[in-house]
Amino acid sequence: MNTPVFATLGCRLNAYETEAMKELAEGAGLSNAVIVNTCAVTAEAVRKAKQEIRRLSRENPGAPIIVTGCAAQTEPETFAAMAEVTRVIGNHEKMQAETWSGLAVPDLIGSTEKVQVDDIMSVRETAGHLIDGFGRHRAYVQVQNGCDHRCTFCIIPYGRGNSRSVPAGVVVEQIKRLVDKGFLEVVLTGVDLTSWGADLPGGPRLGDLVMRILRLVPDLPRLRISSIDSIEADDNLMLAIATEPRLMPHLHLSLQAGDDMILKRMKRRHLRDDAIAFCQEARRLRPDIVFGADIIAGFPTETEAMFENSIRLIADCDLTFLHVFPFSPRKGTPAARMPQLKGPEIKSRAALLRAEGEAALVRHLAAQTGVTHQVLMESARMGRTAQFTEVDFATDQPEGQIVTARITGRSETRLTA
């Protein structure tokens, strides 16, 4: 093995940062190493990270194993104790060129300390790492990192630190570069995207950034924003939804639950009616918009009636793409100290939510037959509509290009054209 092997677990931001790490590792001349970028969103995510480390160690005997990411930041001692692991580096350290220069020494094993994880809460800035995107079709641009909120179930602020924003000028320049390289779609990504700008001079909002990008990069065909907290949606973001066809009509919402008491116990900043009102207003402004959402099943103290409120939220908000998370307690969070539901009940509720989500997706797919869409091709025979719905093609299409397609039918999870 000459070039490093990278493995990414978790969110799109992790995937973005892996691409940045590849460039940093290449610049430092690092070779013959395995880098695992971990996730800490659930206890299961940490278990999977350990499993992946052991698998990669077996497949790459003798290669140093470097572990980073949110799980490494929040539980460095857990990974340092693994015999397979050579070095543990934090989320801030992994984005620094000097870290990779230190990792590229001829004999990494036994050199310096095993754990390089500093206090993430002391980090005040997020650099606009310039990468060329993924593949030939879509590029992800990190505009924000960290989170100032403290939801009772979430360990991520302790892995990512407090909210930091990439200045708008840096974001715009990167997107211009990506468009010059031929990318037709850019996705803005972050940990708490709607908090973008709060730490910048003048306190701009996410909607200001969106409008600025669309104004200053007129050649960008498609701009997409990833997961948002709907209660933080600002006026300019709603204006962009209403008036900017280049802003894609798909939003993934951090809803988490559909019951007011559970939302309060989660320390969320919205209530059930807030979520419904946002979806109704966004749909009024942009009738073709679709919503995805994160929902947690089996949060501590959740009764059957509370759970039913989450089930009903799918229809009340007309959600299309559901990400269901069975609750698992994270050590150090307030929710871990609350009265827990039994595992089989959590599993059963997660299965019911997923079934409702699958039915919602089928309804969306069925409504698209006969509709003409602009589809960005991710491979020769698969692309995505502006609503982020997957489309299978019967014949080869130009990869990385936007094609006009009339929908002829559907499978269980995709449209056909």
Tab-separated table of C-alpha atoms in Angstrom:
chain	number	residue	atom	x	y	z
A	1	MET	CA	0.000	0.000	0.000
A	2	ASN	CA	1.574	3.280	-1.121
A	3	THR	CA	-1.293	5.776	-0.934
A	4	PRO	CA	-3.248	6.181	2.325
A	5	VAL	CA	-6.555	4.343	2.754
A	6	PHE	CA	-9.412	6.572	4.004
A	7	ALA	CA	-12.652	5.353	5.582
A	8	THR	CA	-15.480	7.772	6.370
A	9	LEU	CA	-18.350	7.153	8.782
A	10	GLY	CA	-21.297	9.471	9.466
A	11	CYS	CA	-22.408	12.737	7.931
A	12	ARG	CA	-21.718	14.612	4.703
A	13	LEU	CA	-19.519	17.067	6.586
A	14	ASN	CA	-17.282	14.144	7.544
A	15	ALA	CA	-17.188	13.111	3.887
A	16	TYR	CA	-16.215	16.656	2.930
A	17	GLU	CA	-13.481	16.738	5.557
A	18	THR	CA	-12.124	13.394	4.382
A	19	GLU	CA	-11.591	14.944	0.946
A	20	ALA	CA	-9.724	17.844	2.572
A	21	MET	CA	-7.635	15.383	4.617
A	22	LYS	CA	-6.686	13.495	1.447
A	23	GLU	CA	-5.177	16.686	0.058
A	24	LEU	CA	-3.401	17.457	3.345
A	25	ALA	CA	-2.015	13.909	3.553
A	26	GLU	CA	-0.855	14.045	-0.069
A	27	GLY	CA	0.810	17.411	0.524
A	28	ALA	CA	2.664	15.992	3.533
A	29	GLY	CA	3.800	12.922	1.606
A	30	LEU	CA	2.012	10.492	3.919
A	31	SER	CA	1.890	6.924	2.601
A	32	ASN	CA	1.226	3.440	3.910
A	33	ALA	CA	-1.417	4.485	6.475
A	34	VAL	CA	-5.103	3.934	7.180
A	35	ILE	CA	-7.189	6.933	8.295
A	36	VAL	CA	-10.635	6.364	9.847
A	37	ASN	CA	-12.890	9.432	10.128
A	38	THR	CA	-15.407	8.459	12.820
A	39	CYS	CA	-18.926	9.509	13.831
A	40	ALA	CA	-20.262	9.891	17.390
A	41	VAL	CA	-23.941	10.661	16.792
A	42	THR	CA	-25.073	7.435	18.528
A	43	ALA	CA	-23.514	4.698	20.637
A	44	GLU	CA	-24.047	2.429	17.634
A	45	ALA	CA	-21.924	4.778	15.509
A	46	VAL	CA	-19.028	4.388	17.950
A	47	ARG	CA	-19.435	0.590	17.887
A	48	LYS	CA	-19.341	0.609	14.088
A	49	ALA	CA	-16.191	2.748	14.169
A	50	LYS	CA	-14.406	0.153	16.304
A	51	GLN	CA	-15.632	-2.598	13.994
A	52	GLU	CA	-14.339	-0.710	10.942
A	53	ILE	CA	-10.946	-0.133	12.574
A	54	ARG	CA	-10.539	-3.858	13.275
A	55	ARG	CA	-11.584	-4.764	9.725
A	56	LEU	CA	-9.163	-2.302	8.145
A	57	SER	CA	-6.364	-3.500	10.404
A	58	ARG	CA	-6.896	-7.068	9.195
A	59	GLU	CA	-6.977	-5.960	5.558
A	60	ASN	CA	-3.879	-3.734	5.874
A	61	PRO	CA	-1.452	-5.628	8.128
A	62	GLY	CA	1.405	-3.517	9.399
A	63	ALA	CA	-0.072	-0.197	8.278
A	64	PRO	CA	-0.430	2.537	10.939
A	65	ILE	CA	-4.089	3.176	11.845
A	66	ILE	CA	-4.927	6.862	12.448
A	67	VAL	CA	-8.333	7.549	14.006
A	68	THR	CA	-10.015	10.954	13.886
A	69	GLY	CA	-13.507	12.476	13.712
A	70	CYS	CA	-16.190	13.104	16.318
A	71	ALA	CA	-15.857	9.801	18.174
A	72	ALA	CA	-12.097	10.313	18.424
A	73	GLN	CA	-12.710	13.832	19.747
A	74	THR	CA	-15.268	12.809	22.376
A	75	GLU	CA	-13.751	9.441	23.388
A	76	PRO	CA	-10.016	9.563	22.589
A	77	GLU	CA	-9.185	7.131	25.373
A	78	THR	CA	-11.558	4.513	23.895
A	79	PHE	CA	-9.641	4.400	20.626
A	80	ALA	CA	-6.188	4.889	22.172
A	81	ALA	CA	-6.849	1.683	24.144
A	82	MET	CA	-7.350	-0.331	20.948
A	83	ALA	CA	-4.277	-2.383	20.027
A	84	GLU	CA	-4.910	-1.718	16.329
A	85	VAL	CA	-4.746	2.078	16.687
A	86	THR	CA	-1.476	3.964	16.173
A	87	ARG	CA	-2.627	7.556	16.623
A	88	VAL	CA	-5.788	9.430	17.671
A	89	ILE	CA	-6.181	12.990	16.376
A	90	GLY	CA	-8.932	15.502	17.119
A	91	ASN	CA	-11.393	17.233	14.812
A	92	HIS	CA	-9.421	20.490	14.848
A	93	GLU	CA	-6.057	18.786	14.446
A	94	LYS	CA	-7.200	16.741	11.445
A	95	MET	CA	-7.650	19.913	9.373
A	96	GLN	CA	-4.149	21.293	10.104
A	97	ALA	CA	-1.293	20.784	7.630
A	98	GLU	CA	1.268	20.517	10.430
A	99	THR	CA	-0.590	17.533	11.894
A	100	TRP	CA	-0.160	15.610	8.655
A	101	SER	CA	3.476	16.613	8.362
A	102	GLY	CA	4.003	15.062	11.796
A	103	LEU	CA	2.163	11.908	10.753
A	104	ALA	CA	4.346	11.490	7.659
A	105	VAL	CA	7.520	10.676	9.634
A	106	PRO	CA	9.271	7.484	8.460
A	107	ASP	CA	8.480	5.524	11.636
A	108	LEU	CA	5.089	6.711	12.873
A	109	ILE	CA	4.668	3.871	15.351
A	110	GLY	CA	6.130	4.872	18.681
A	111	SER	CA	6.814	8.483	17.679
A	112	THR	CA	5.463	11.285	19.939
A	113	GLU	CA	2.259	10.891	21.945
A	114	LYS	CA	-0.507	8.536	20.813
A	115	VAL	CA	-3.331	11.057	21.383
A	116	GLN	CA	-3.394	14.519	19.760
A	117	VAL	CA	-6.784	15.869	20.833
A	118	ASP	CA	-7.058	19.427	22.167
A	119	ASP	CA	-10.028	21.273	23.663
A	120	ILE	CA	-12.403	21.736	20.711
A	121	MET	CA	-14.332	24.408	22.660
A	122	SER	CA	-11.334	26.736	22.432
A	123	VAL	CA	-11.434	26.751	18.614
A	124	ARG	CA	-12.796	30.044	17.293
A	125	GLU	CA	-12.452	29.800	13.522
A	126	THR	CA	-13.321	27.410	10.710
A	127	ALA	CA	-11.104	27.546	7.652
A	128	GLY	CA	-12.653	27.412	4.199
A	129	HIS	CA	-10.850	24.290	3.015
A	130	LEU	CA	-10.703	24.400	-0.765
A	131	ILE	CA	-11.300	21.020	-2.351
A	132	ASP	CA	-12.471	20.076	-5.807
A	133	GLY	CA	-15.636	18.292	-4.718
A	134	PHE	CA	-16.655	14.668	-5.130
A	135	GLY	CA	-16.867	12.822	-8.409
A	136	ARG	CA	-17.969	14.770	-11.461
A	137	HIS	CA	-21.461	15.840	-10.524
A	138	ARG	CA	-21.917	17.501	-7.136
A	139	ALA	CA	-19.626	19.439	-4.801
A	140	TYR	CA	-20.053	20.009	-1.068
A	141	VAL	CA	-18.878	23.261	0.476
A	142	GLN	CA	-18.426	23.529	4.226
A	143	VAL	CA	-19.665	26.922	5.376
A	144	GLN	CA	-20.085	26.277	9.100
A	145	ASN	CA	-18.876	23.962	11.856
A	146	GLY	CA	-19.818	23.322	15.473
A	147	CYS	CA	-22.996	24.065	17.423
A	148	ASP	CA	-23.940	26.512	20.189
A	149	HIS	CA	-27.045	24.550	21.229
A	150	ARG	CA	-27.167	21.768	23.772
A	151	CYS	CA	-29.904	19.308	22.894
A	152	THR	CA	-30.126	16.808	25.716
A	153	PHE	CA	-29.474	13.770	23.495
A	154	CYS	CA	-26.569	15.156	21.475
A	155	ILE	CA	-22.838	14.708	21.980
A	156	ILE	CA	-21.869	16.456	18.721
A	157	PRO	CA	-21.076	19.932	20.194
A	158	TYR	CA	-18.393	18.220	22.277
A	159	GLY	CA	-16.985	16.673	19.108
A	160	ARG	CA	-17.273	19.774	16.921
A	161	GLY	CA	-17.031	22.689	19.351
A	162	ASN	CA	-19.033	25.907	19.270
A	163	SER	CA	-20.440	27.353	16.042
A	164	ARG	CA	-17.947	28.930	13.630
A	165	SER	CA	-18.735	30.334	10.190
A	166	VAL	CA	-16.671	30.517	7.011
A	167	PRO	CA	-16.802	34.139	5.719
A	168	ALA	CA	-19.114	34.692	2.760
A	169	GLY	CA	-16.316	35.911	0.501
A	170	VAL	CA	-14.357	32.695	0.994
A	171	VAL	CA	-17.477	30.622	0.270
A	172	VAL	CA	-18.249	32.554	-2.914
A	173	GLU	CA	-14.679	32.245	-4.205
A	174	GLN	CA	-14.668	28.496	-3.637
A	175	ILE	CA	-17.996	28.070	-5.444
A	176	LYS	CA	-16.712	30.131	-8.376
A	177	ARG	CA	-13.715	27.812	-8.589
A	178	LEU	CA	-15.929	24.732	-8.504
A	179	VAL	CA	-18.176	26.119	-11.255
A	180	ASP	CA	-15.075	26.855	-13.354
A	181	LYS	CA	-14.126	23.196	-12.949
A	182	GLY	CA	-17.481	22.129	-14.351
A	183	PHE	CA	-19.579	21.320	-11.286
A	184	LEU	CA	-23.273	21.943	-11.890
A	185	GLU	CA	-24.509	21.605	-8.306
A	186	VAL	CA	-23.097	22.826	-5.004
A	187	VAL	CA	-24.373	21.761	-1.570
A	188	LEU	CA	-23.814	24.020	1.439
A	189	THR	CA	-23.024	21.914	4.469
A	190	GLY	CA	-22.346	22.373	8.179
A	191	VAL	CA	-23.209	21.014	11.614
A	192	ASP	CA	-25.852	23.677	12.397
A	193	LEU	CA	-26.214	25.372	9.046
A	194	THR	CA	-28.882	27.917	10.011
A	195	SER	CA	-26.565	29.370	12.665
A	196	TRP	CA	-24.184	30.503	9.906
A	197	GLY	CA	-23.103	34.104	10.283
A	198	ALA	CA	-23.868	34.685	13.968
A	199	ASP	CA	-20.137	34.950	14.754
A	200	LEU	CA	-19.291	37.116	11.737
A	201	PRO	CA	-19.251	40.943	11.641
A	202	GLY	CA	-22.778	42.292	11.246
A	203	GLY	CA	-24.349	38.939	12.060
A	204	PRO	CA	-25.491	37.897	8.561
A	205	ARG	CA	-27.913	34.974	8.208
A	206	LEU	CA	-27.946	31.869	6.049
A	207	GLY	CA	-30.456	33.463	3.679
A	208	ASP	CA	-28.036	36.357	3.120
A	209	LEU	CA	-25.336	33.859	2.141
A	210	VAL	CA	-27.661	32.002	-0.232
A	211	MET	CA	-28.764	35.189	-1.962
A	212	ARG	CA	-25.169	36.411	-2.224
A	213	ILE	CA	-23.998	33.149	-3.804
A	214	LEU	CA	-26.804	33.179	-6.360
A	215	ARG	CA	-26.133	36.818	-7.207
A	216	LEU	CA	-22.331	36.604	-7.451
A	217	VAL	CA	-22.093	33.168	-9.120
A	218	PRO	CA	-24.646	33.503	-11.939
A	219	ASP	CA	-23.193	30.510	-13.810
A	220	LEU	CA	-24.013	28.080	-10.968
A	221	PRO	CA	-27.032	26.049	-12.180
A	222	ARG	CA	-28.035	24.443	-8.885
A	223	LEU	CA	-27.518	25.386	-5.226
A	224	ARG	CA	-28.664	23.038	-2.501
A	225	ILE	CA	-28.668	23.457	1.267
A	226	SER	CA	-28.364	20.460	3.553
A	227	SER	CA	-29.978	19.893	6.957
A	228	ILE	CA	-31.453	22.997	8.597
A	229	ASP	CA	-33.171	23.876	11.841
A	230	SER	CA	-36.472	25.254	10.569
A	231	ILE	CA	-37.058	27.493	13.600
A	232	GLU	CA	-33.940	29.476	12.560
A	233	ALA	CA	-35.022	30.030	8.938
A	234	ASP	CA	-34.635	33.767	8.230
A	235	ASP	CA	-36.594	36.057	5.922
A	236	ASN	CA	-34.011	36.006	3.142
A	237	LEU	CA	-33.920	32.214	3.164
A	238	MET	CA	-37.689	32.135	2.737
A	239	LEU	CA	-37.380	34.771	-0.019
A	240	ALA	CA	-34.812	32.588	-1.797
A	241	ILE	CA	-37.135	29.579	-1.544
A	242	ALA	CA	-39.914	31.657	-3.100
A	243	THR	CA	-38.017	33.447	-5.859
A	244	GLU	CA	-34.819	31.574	-6.770
A	245	PRO	CA	-35.348	28.574	-9.076
A	246	ARG	CA	-31.632	27.748	-8.823
A	247	LEU	CA	-32.119	26.991	-5.113
A	248	MET	CA	-33.238	23.369	-5.128
A	249	PRO	CA	-36.735	22.584	-3.730
A	250	HIS	CA	-35.562	20.087	-1.122
A	251	LEU	CA	-34.918	20.734	2.562
A	252	HIS	CA	-33.849	18.256	5.205
A	253	LEU	CA	-35.256	19.356	8.559
A	254	SER	CA	-33.893	18.639	12.019
A	255	LEU	CA	-37.269	17.890	13.639
A	256	GLN	CA	-36.383	14.957	15.961
A	257	ALA	CA	-39.910	14.471	17.382
A	258	GLY	CA	-43.540	15.443	16.918
A	259	ASP	CA	-44.614	15.769	20.542
A	260	ASP	CA	-44.253	19.030	22.471
A	261	MET	CA	-43.268	17.448	25.782
A	262	ILE	CA	-40.583	15.307	24.173
A	263	LEU	CA	-39.313	18.321	22.225
A	264	LYS	CA	-38.998	20.247	25.501
A	265	ARG	CA	-37.180	17.335	27.146
A	266	MET	CA	-34.867	17.224	24.137
A	267	LYS	CA	-34.267	20.975	24.680
A	268	ARG	CA	-35.270	21.699	21.107
A	269	ARG	CA	-36.222	25.288	20.274
A	270	HIS	CA	-39.379	24.537	18.307
A	271	LEU	CA	-42.760	22.990	19.050
A	272	ARG	CA	-44.859	20.715	16.885
A	273	ASP	CA	-46.957	23.575	15.475
A	274	ASP	CA	-43.784	25.491	14.529
A	275	ALA	CA	-42.631	22.610	12.339
A	276	ILE	CA	-46.023	22.271	10.664
A	277	ALA	CA	-46.280	26.029	10.083
A	278	PHE	CA	-42.815	26.155	8.497
A	279	CYS	CA	-43.607	23.321	6.084
A	280	GLN	CA	-46.923	24.890	5.129
A	281	GLU	CA	-45.333	28.292	4.498
A	282	ALA	CA	-42.412	26.859	2.518
A	283	ARG	CA	-44.830	24.836	0.397
A	284	ARG	CA	-46.978	27.923	-0.171
A	285	LEU	CA	-43.900	29.786	-1.407
A	286	ARG	CA	-42.585	26.843	-3.448
A	287	PRO	CA	-45.322	24.299	-4.263
A	288	ASP	CA	-42.884	21.658	-5.571
A	289	ILE	CA	-40.717	21.628	-2.430
A	290	VAL	CA	-40.173	18.330	-0.602
A	291	PHE	CA	-38.949	17.711	2.920
A	292	GLY	CA	-36.739	15.174	4.569
A	293	ALA	CA	-36.462	14.968	8.341
A	294	ASP	CA	-34.569	13.396	11.227
A	295	ILE	CA	-36.817	11.664	13.773
A	296	ILE	CA	-35.676	9.932	16.965
A	297	ALA	CA	-37.640	6.846	18.044
A	298	GLY	CA	-37.954	5.912	21.707
A	299	PHE	CA	-36.602	9.020	23.415
A	300	PRO	CA	-36.617	8.613	27.225
A	301	THR	CA	-40.112	9.037	28.804
A	302	GLU	CA	-41.815	8.775	25.382
A	303	THR	CA	-45.290	7.306	25.875
A	304	GLU	CA	-47.369	5.615	23.182
A	305	ALA	CA	-49.417	8.806	22.746
A	306	MET	CA	-46.242	10.906	22.408
A	307	PHE	CA	-44.909	8.489	19.808
A	308	GLU	CA	-48.180	8.702	17.870
A	309	ASN	CA	-47.618	12.463	17.615
A	310	SER	CA	-44.315	11.774	15.848
A	311	ILE	CA	-46.044	9.328	13.504
A	312	ARG	CA	-48.719	11.921	12.674
A	313	LEU	CA	-46.056	14.578	12.026
A	314	ILE	CA	-45.052	12.715	8.848
A	315	ALA	CA	-48.456	13.432	7.306
A	316	ASP	CA	-48.927	16.823	8.980
A	317	CYS	CA	-45.641	18.101	7.492
A	318	ASP	CA	-45.951	15.967	4.355
A	319	LEU	CA	-42.455	14.547	4.833
A	320	THR	CA	-40.927	12.535	1.996
A	321	PHE	CA	-37.442	11.364	3.035
A	322	LEU	CA	-37.206	10.141	6.635
A	323	HIS	CA	-34.003	9.465	8.592
A	324	VAL	CA	-35.022	7.438	11.655
A	325	PHE	CA	-32.668	7.111	14.620
A	326	PRO	CA	-33.470	4.603	17.385
A	327	PHE	CA	-32.547	6.421	20.595
A	328	SER	CA	-29.309	5.297	22.196
A	329	PRO	CA	-27.976	7.079	25.294
A	330	ARG	CA	-24.707	8.957	24.901
A	331	LYS	CA	-22.643	9.073	28.052
A	332	GLY	CA	-22.320	12.628	29.347
A	333	THR	CA	-25.635	13.880	27.927
A	334	PRO	CA	-28.692	14.754	30.077
A	335	ALA	CA	-30.897	12.308	28.129
A	336	ALA	CA	-28.689	9.430	29.266
A	337	ARG	CA	-29.800	10.142	32.851
A	338	MET	CA	-33.524	10.176	32.026
A	339	PRO	CA	-35.804	7.102	32.460
A	340	GLN	CA	-35.007	4.886	29.474
A	341	LEU	CA	-37.380	2.844	27.314
A	342	LYS	CA	-36.635	-0.830	26.802
A	343	GLY	CA	-34.636	-1.793	23.725
A	344	PRO	CA	-37.343	-3.879	21.990
A	345	GLU	CA	-39.840	-1.011	22.323
A	346	ILE	CA	-37.371	1.476	20.818
A	347	LYS	CA	-36.669	-0.948	17.969
A	348	SER	CA	-40.384	-1.478	17.333
A	349	ARG	CA	-41.108	2.249	17.220
A	350	ALA	CA	-38.187	2.844	14.863
A	351	ALA	CA	-39.567	0.151	12.547
A	352	LEU	CA	-43.016	1.781	12.566
A	353	LEU	CA	-41.511	5.182	11.742
A	354	ARG	CA	-39.469	3.691	8.905
A	355	ALA	CA	-42.559	1.979	7.497
A	356	GLU	CA	-44.450	5.286	7.525
A	357	GLY	CA	-41.459	6.951	5.881
A	358	GLU	CA	-41.359	4.290	3.155
A	359	ALA	CA	-45.080	4.802	2.502
A	360	ALA	CA	-44.553	8.561	2.257
A	361	LEU	CA	-41.754	8.054	-0.258
A	362	VAL	CA	-43.973	5.765	-2.359
A	363	ARG	CA	-46.680	8.462	-2.418
A	364	HIS	CA	-44.137	10.996	-3.625
A	365	LEU	CA	-42.809	8.675	-6.321
A	366	ALA	CA	-46.293	7.780	-7.543
A	367	ALA	CA	-47.170	11.468	-7.972
A	368	GLN	CA	-44.202	12.011	-10.325
A	369	THR	CA	-45.306	9.702	-13.170
A	370	GLY	CA	-45.700	11.762	-16.330
A	371	VAL	CA	-43.827	14.749	-14.845
A	372	THR	CA	-40.779	16.163	-16.641
A	373	HIS	CA	-37.722	16.780	-14.447
A	374	GLN	CA	-34.251	18.223	-14.816
A	375	VAL	CA	-31.997	15.410	-13.609
A	376	LEU	CA	-28.337	15.722	-12.614
A	377	MET	CA	-26.654	12.481	-13.670
A	378	GLU	CA	-24.497	10.865	-10.978
A	379	SER	CA	-23.663	7.848	-13.145
A	380	ALA	CA	-24.516	6.722	-16.657
A	381	ARG	CA	-27.944	5.476	-15.617
A	382	MET	CA	-28.796	7.171	-12.311
A	383	GLY	CA	-29.376	10.804	-11.445
A	384	ARG	CA	-31.361	13.027	-9.080
A	385	THR	CA	-34.154	15.495	-9.657
A	386	ALA	CA	-34.120	18.979	-8.175
A	387	GLN	CA	-36.114	17.440	-5.303
A	388	PHE	CA	-33.201	15.009	-4.711
A	389	THR	CA	-35.267	12.002	-5.826
A	390	GLU	CA	-33.258	9.238	-7.505
A	391	VAL	CA	-34.085	8.400	-11.127
A	392	ASP	CA	-33.050	5.235	-12.990
A	393	PHE	CA	-32.629	5.477	-16.781
A	394	ALA	CA	-33.048	2.710	-19.330
A	395	THR	CA	-30.237	4.062	-21.522
A	396	ASP	CA	-26.884	5.711	-20.852
A	397	GLN	CA	-26.871	9.446	-20.160
A	398	PRO	CA	-23.916	11.899	-19.966
A	399	GLU	CA	-22.517	11.601	-16.443
A	400	GLY	CA	-22.204	14.889	-14.568
A	401	GLN	CA	-24.660	16.679	-16.857
A	402	ILE	CA	-28.242	17.861	-16.332
A	403	VAL	CA	-30.693	16.090	-18.643
A	404	THR	CA	-34.408	16.604	-19.257
A	405	ALA	CA	-36.363	13.444	-18.454
A	406	ARG	CA	-40.008	12.451	-18.445
A	407	ILE	CA	-40.835	10.096	-15.576
A	408	THR	CA	-42.403	6.849	-16.800
A	409	GLY	CA	-42.818	4.952	-13.536
A	410	ARG	CA	-41.144	3.955	-10.293
A	411	SER	CA	-39.551	1.185	-8.290
A	412	GLU	CA	-39.825	0.951	-4.491
A	413	THR	CA	-37.348	3.751	-3.869
A	414	ARG	CA	-36.623	5.406	-7.221
A	415	LEU	CA	-38.262	6.930	-10.253
A	416	THR	CA	-37.735	5.505	-13.738
A	417	ALA	CA	-37.264	7.417	-16.986
